[in-house]
Amino acid sequence: MEPVHTELFSHSVQHVLDLVGIFVFAISGALLAVRKNYDVFGMAVLAEVTALGGGLIRDLIIGAVPPAAFTDLGYFLTPLIATTVVFFLHPQVERINTTINVFDAAGLGLFCVAGTTKAYDYGLNLTASATLGLATAVGGGVLRDLLGNEVPSLLRWDRDLYAVPAIVGATVVVVLIKFQALTPATGVLAVLCAFALRLLAMRYHWRAPRAWHRRTTAAEELHL
């Protein structure tokens, strides 16, 4: 299988965008730690796991070792900076939660596309590459919720679509690869597809359907 070796942006621009995405993901992890009344060490752990967990899962599976999180000091330090911001300014950060969610949506789109491309570069087939693109985008959030003793957000019916936009973005990438149409320009369009879908889901509260003809009601579920 011929590697793609396609960069959406120049290395320096890609690196900056990665750090921005890592910072925003880390903010969400640190905020959950605050809500759970964790100490500063717990905040840092949740920030690091949320920001870097998805990329670590991908890199370990594809054999890209040591993972980027351990070879680039900026990747490791950025979540600690986010932890410091939340530690001192968490009330103010909570008030701009909508803005954070917009940046989070952008990070979701960027990471699902970059993760899919990197997995394919390392020789995985299209289906596996898309799966790891999804894991790159949402894996950190799943680990965050598990460490926070919560049901992962992407498994909850009462949360706006999160995994689906990442799946769409990753699917667009593998279709482009299949037809040899993946370029920096079309890659950006894949990012925008995932980003726009996530924004629409937040705006209109789109949620995935549940089992057909299910009998339990939301009120009953509260007592299960």
Tab-separated table of C-alpha atoms in Angstrom, residues 30-171:
chain	number	residue	atom	x	y	z
A	30	ALA	CA	-9.189	20.301	33.623
A	31	LEU	CA	-12.715	21.721	33.899
A	32	LEU	CA	-14.151	18.260	34.531
A	33	ALA	CA	-11.560	17.789	37.274
A	34	VAL	CA	-12.700	21.054	38.877
A	35	ARG	CA	-16.334	19.926	38.779
A	36	LYS	CA	-15.268	16.637	40.382
A	37	ASN	CA	-13.355	18.538	43.088
A	38	TYR	CA	-10.005	16.986	42.121
A	39	ASP	CA	-6.749	18.536	43.331
A	40	VAL	CA	-4.246	20.176	40.991
A	41	PHE	CA	-2.551	16.865	40.235
A	42	GLY	CA	-5.884	15.343	39.234
A	43	MET	CA	-6.547	18.381	37.045
A	44	ALA	CA	-3.210	17.922	35.293
A	45	VAL	CA	-3.810	14.193	34.744
A	46	LEU	CA	-7.242	14.751	33.201
A	47	ALA	CA	-5.888	17.591	31.064
A	48	GLU	CA	-3.009	15.464	29.741
A	49	VAL	CA	-5.183	12.417	29.129
A	50	THR	CA	-7.896	14.389	27.344
A	51	ALA	CA	-5.467	16.261	25.133
A	52	LEU	CA	-3.079	13.444	24.248
A	53	GLY	CA	-5.007	10.216	24.810
A	54	GLY	CA	-6.423	9.848	21.309
A	55	GLY	CA	-3.080	10.453	19.632
A	56	LEU	CA	-1.345	8.029	21.983
A	57	ILE	CA	-3.862	5.289	21.193
A	58	ARG	CA	-3.365	5.836	17.459
A	59	ASP	CA	0.432	5.966	17.593
A	60	LEU	CA	0.731	2.847	19.735
A	61	ILE	CA	-1.573	0.886	17.411
A	62	ILE	CA	0.204	1.906	14.209
A	63	GLY	CA	3.673	1.508	15.729
A	64	ALA	CA	4.668	5.179	15.603
A	65	VAL	CA	6.864	4.928	18.675
A	66	PRO	CA	7.826	6.747	20.696
A	67	PRO	CA	4.500	8.600	20.271
A	68	ALA	CA	4.590	12.258	19.261
A	69	ALA	CA	3.380	13.214	22.750
A	70	PHE	CA	6.741	12.009	24.118
A	71	THR	CA	9.010	13.410	21.425
A	72	ASP	CA	7.667	16.969	21.332
A	73	LEU	CA	7.930	18.824	24.622
A	74	GLY	CA	5.294	21.300	23.515
A	75	TYR	CA	2.698	18.540	23.320
A	76	PHE	CA	3.345	17.606	26.954
A	77	LEU	CA	3.636	21.147	28.341
A	78	THR	CA	0.557	22.610	26.645
A	79	PRO	CA	-1.926	20.643	28.824
A	80	LEU	CA	-0.016	21.806	31.900
A	81	ILE	CA	-0.445	25.407	30.764
A	82	ALA	CA	-4.158	24.761	30.293
A	83	THR	CA	-4.282	23.274	33.803
A	84	THR	CA	-2.687	26.419	35.232
A	85	VAL	CA	-5.207	28.627	33.441
A	86	VAL	CA	-8.153	26.603	34.749
A	87	PHE	CA	-6.665	26.355	38.246
A	88	PHE	CA	-6.598	30.126	38.665
A	89	LEU	CA	-9.381	31.247	36.303
A	90	HIS	CA	-11.926	28.421	36.145
A	91	PRO	CA	-14.985	30.659	36.813
A	92	GLN	CA	-14.016	32.880	33.877
A	93	VAL	CA	-13.234	29.863	31.683
A	94	GLU	CA	-16.647	28.358	32.448
A	95	ARG	CA	-18.289	31.588	31.265
A	96	ILE	CA	-16.737	31.310	27.808
A	97	ASN	CA	-17.694	27.650	27.476
A	98	THR	CA	-19.480	28.263	24.167
A	99	THR	CA	-16.305	29.682	22.633
A	100	ILE	CA	-14.322	26.736	23.961
A	101	ASN	CA	-16.831	24.346	22.384
A	102	VAL	CA	-16.339	26.026	19.004
A	103	PHE	CA	-12.578	25.556	19.219
A	104	ASP	CA	-13.156	22.006	20.438
A	105	ALA	CA	-15.229	21.353	17.300
A	106	ALA	CA	-12.383	22.668	15.175
A	107	GLY	CA	-9.931	20.402	16.999
A	108	LEU	CA	-12.274	17.467	16.452
A	109	GLY	CA	-12.276	18.079	12.710
A	110	LEU	CA	-8.525	18.572	12.490
A	111	PHE	CA	-7.627	15.522	14.574
A	112	CYS	CA	-10.003	13.092	12.857
A	113	VAL	CA	-8.541	14.031	9.466
A	114	ALA	CA	-4.911	14.090	10.582
A	115	GLY	CA	-5.355	10.830	12.484
A	116	THR	CA	-6.872	9.063	9.479
A	117	THR	CA	-4.112	10.256	7.170
A	118	LYS	CA	-1.340	9.245	9.572
A	119	ALA	CA	-2.828	5.782	10.070
A	120	TYR	CA	-2.989	5.266	6.301
A	121	ASP	CA	0.596	6.493	5.943
A	122	TYR	CA	1.622	3.670	8.293
A	123	GLY	CA	0.061	1.020	6.079
A	124	LEU	CA	-3.419	0.474	7.500
A	125	ASN	CA	-6.341	-0.147	5.157
A	126	LEU	CA	-9.021	2.471	4.621
A	127	THR	CA	-11.487	1.136	7.195
A	128	ALA	CA	-8.847	0.813	9.904
A	129	SER	CA	-7.484	4.264	9.062
A	130	ALA	CA	-10.912	5.866	9.456
A	131	THR	CA	-11.397	4.023	12.749
A	132	LEU	CA	-8.127	5.372	14.094
A	133	GLY	CA	-9.038	8.835	12.831
A	134	LEU	CA	-12.129	8.599	15.013
A	135	ALA	CA	-10.054	7.305	17.928
A	136	THR	CA	-7.631	10.215	17.553
A	137	ALA	CA	-10.470	12.723	17.776
A	138	VAL	CA	-12.542	11.220	20.600
A	139	GLY	CA	-10.232	8.824	22.451
A	140	GLY	CA	-8.972	11.431	24.900
A	141	GLY	CA	-12.507	12.458	25.815
A	142	VAL	CA	-13.470	8.851	26.509
A	143	LEU	CA	-10.467	8.385	28.806
A	144	ARG	CA	-11.277	11.691	30.521
A	145	ASP	CA	-14.836	10.612	31.285
A	146	LEU	CA	-13.758	7.178	32.519
A	147	LEU	CA	-11.199	8.705	34.884
A	148	GLY	CA	-13.861	11.177	35.990
A	149	ASN	CA	-16.178	8.247	36.814
A	150	GLU	CA	-18.733	9.254	34.167
A	151	VAL	CA	-20.369	7.506	31.240
A	152	PRO	CA	-18.359	8.646	28.184
A	153	SER	CA	-20.149	11.534	26.493
A	154	LEU	CA	-20.180	9.903	23.063
A	155	LEU	CA	-22.189	6.980	24.513
A	156	ARG	CA	-24.885	9.160	26.073
A	157	TRP	CA	-28.139	9.705	24.219
A	158	ASP	CA	-28.694	13.084	25.907
A	159	ARG	CA	-25.568	14.703	24.406
A	160	ASP	CA	-25.272	16.440	21.041
A	161	LEU	CA	-23.585	14.478	18.260
A	162	TYR	CA	-19.823	14.295	18.802
A	163	ALA	CA	-18.502	11.034	17.395
A	164	VAL	CA	-20.648	11.245	14.254
A	165	PRO	CA	-18.952	14.430	12.939
A	166	ALA	CA	-15.574	12.767	13.476
A	167	ILE	CA	-16.775	9.660	11.624
A	168	VAL	CA	-17.961	11.838	8.738
A	169	GLY	CA	-14.632	13.669	8.564
A	170	ALA	CA	-12.647	10.423	8.630
A	171	THR	CA	-14.930	8.862	6.013
